[in-house]
Amino acid sequence: MPTTERRERDRARREQLIVTAARELAETGGWEAVTMRRLAERVEYSQPVLYSHFSGRADIVRAVALEGFAELAGQLRGARTGARSPAAALHAVAAAYLRFAQSQPAVYDAMFVMPVDLPFAVAETPAAPRSGFTELLTALTPLAGGSDVDTLGELTWSSLHGLATLAR
C-alpha cells in the first residue's frame, strides 16, 4: 500500500508540475506558446509522460481552467467575508473578480475564452466553477430584495466578464 500511495503522490506532483508549467508558458507567451513539446522540455519529462497524464493540450487547458476557477472562488470568498456590509461585500467580490482577470490573463482565457469541455449551469458542472458562482450568489442574496438571485447572478457575472474583457 505505501508504494501505491507514493506512486499516486508522484503522479499528482507531475500533473501539478505540468499544469504550472502550462500556466507559466501561457502567461509569458500566450496559449499558442503552450505545446506538448515545450511543456515536456520545461518539466524535463518526455512527451509520452505528459500524454500519460493528459490526453493533449486541450486537457491541460481544462486543468488550468479548473485550477483558475478554484483560485477565483477563494479570492471571491476572501473578498466577500472581509467586507463589513452586504453592499461592500458585493463591491469587494466584483473588484476581486476584475483583479483576477487582469492579473492572470492566460488563466482567465483558459477559463472563459479557450475551448474547454466544461459544462456550466448544469448538474454536471464541476465544483470549482460552481463555487465561484456560489460566492457571487452569496454576496447578492442580501441585496436581491425578493428578485430571482440566480438570474441576478447570471447578469452580474456576465457584466463582470464583459468589463474584464473590455478592460483587456
C-alpha atoms as one frame of an Amber mdcrd trajectory, in Angstrom:
protein
   0.000   0.000   0.000   2.717   2.586   0.797   4.249   2.078  -2.684   0.866
   2.733  -4.313   0.368   5.872  -2.225   3.838   7.103  -3.160   3.135   6.487
  -6.848  -0.145   8.389  -6.586   1.626  11.308  -4.852   4.341  11.296  -7.517
   1.711  11.257 -10.258  -0.171  14.141  -8.656   3.093  16.127  -8.352   3.904
  15.523 -12.014   0.407  16.633 -13.044   0.724  19.790 -10.958   4.162  20.454
 -12.433   2.710  20.176 -15.953  -0.231  22.467 -15.144   2.043  25.035 -13.501
   4.424  24.971 -16.467   1.497  25.414 -18.876   0.272  28.420 -16.890   3.732
  29.974 -16.878   4.236  29.439 -20.608   0.785  30.837 -21.366   1.283  33.892
 -19.153   4.587  34.743 -20.831   3.903  33.711 -24.434   0.165  33.221 -24.789
  -1.606  29.913 -25.210  -0.069  29.445 -28.663   3.282  29.001 -26.871   1.925
  26.018 -24.941   2.774  22.895 -26.890   3.371  19.387 -25.638   6.975  19.609
 -26.869   7.661  22.842 -24.976   5.942  21.522 -21.872   7.996  18.329 -21.995
  11.196  20.385 -22.227  10.066  22.699 -19.435   9.153  19.955 -16.959  12.006
  17.692 -18.081   9.821  14.707 -18.856   9.231  13.033 -22.193   6.134  13.785
 -24.217   4.794  10.255 -23.589   4.909  11.005 -19.849   2.811  14.135 -20.453
   0.356  12.092 -22.518   0.118   9.569 -19.686  -1.337  12.406 -17.572  -3.273
  14.439 -20.158  -4.803  13.417 -23.468  -3.489  16.559 -25.125  -3.185  20.315
 -24.869  -6.951  20.829 -24.534  -6.941  18.582 -21.476  -4.150  20.684 -19.940
  -6.048  23.912 -20.687  -9.059  22.355 -18.955  -6.927  21.563 -15.892  -5.632
  25.144 -15.847  -9.204  26.427 -16.113 -10.378  24.273 -13.205  -7.440  25.410
 -11.101  -8.237  29.007 -12.039 -11.879  28.617 -11.029 -10.823  27.279  -7.639
  -8.441  30.206  -7.144 -11.073  32.713  -8.251 -13.597  31.218  -5.838 -11.100
  31.571  -2.996 -10.433  35.185  -3.870 -14.156  35.951  -4.136 -14.758  34.257
  -0.784 -11.987  36.252   0.853 -13.330  39.490  -0.585 -16.900  38.712   0.467
 -16.102  37.613   4.009 -13.772  40.543   4.590 -16.477  43.123   3.890 -18.420
  44.945   6.585 -21.799  45.182   4.863 -23.733  43.391   2.113 -23.165  46.255
  -0.330 -19.453  46.333   0.498 -19.318  42.544   0.041 -20.785  42.745  -3.452
 -18.419  45.573  -4.354 -15.452  43.606  -2.989 -16.480  40.486  -4.918 -16.775
  42.464  -8.160 -13.397  44.120  -7.593 -11.780  40.757  -6.792 -13.189  39.247
  -9.995 -11.826  42.093 -12.106  -8.426  41.967 -10.363  -8.200  38.245 -11.019
  -8.992  38.705 -14.718  -6.434  41.493 -15.014  -3.645  39.809 -13.064  -3.914
  36.356 -14.685  -4.973  36.883 -18.281  -3.872  33.465 -19.559  -5.681  31.632
 -16.772  -8.751  33.796 -17.358  -8.572  32.903 -21.049  -8.404  29.205 -20.159
 -11.495  29.656 -18.009 -13.623  31.735 -20.381 -12.104  32.107 -23.844 -10.346
  28.891 -24.813 -12.488  25.986 -25.985 -12.643  23.689 -22.962 -15.017  20.870
 -22.286 -16.547  22.309 -19.107 -20.280  22.316 -18.620 -21.733  25.393 -16.926
 -25.047  25.896 -15.134 -25.979  22.212 -15.150 -25.818  19.426 -12.593 -22.565
  18.165 -14.164 -20.765  21.470 -13.605 -17.557  20.723 -11.686 -17.271  22.015
  -8.124 -14.622  24.663  -8.866 -16.666  26.747 -11.335 -19.779  26.245  -9.243
 -18.060  27.533  -6.089 -17.123  30.857  -7.686 -20.692  31.410  -8.819 -21.928
  30.446  -5.353 -19.724  33.150  -3.834 -21.313  35.707  -6.123 -24.815  34.464
  -5.258 -23.980  34.637  -1.562 -22.929  38.264  -1.966 -26.059  39.082  -3.997
 -28.658  37.356  -1.811 -28.940  40.014   0.939 -29.371  42.703  -1.720 -31.771
  40.831  -4.018 -34.939  42.160  -2.423 -37.040  39.198  -3.481 -35.658  39.083
  -7.037 -34.503  35.833  -8.584 -30.946  35.530  -7.238 -29.855  33.047  -9.921
 -30.850  35.451 -12.685 -29.167  38.346 -10.876 -26.089  36.168 -10.529 -26.016
  35.370 -14.248 -26.456  39.054 -15.123 -23.796  40.179 -12.664 -21.321  37.506
 -13.770 -21.954  38.418 -17.414 -21.422  42.085 -16.646 -18.188  41.387 -14.804
 -16.977  39.219 -17.648 -17.825  41.986 -20.128 -15.985  44.572 -18.048 -12.965
  42.301 -17.706 -12.919  41.681 -21.451 -13.255  45.371 -22.282 -10.514  46.279
 -19.820  -8.131  43.969 -21.665
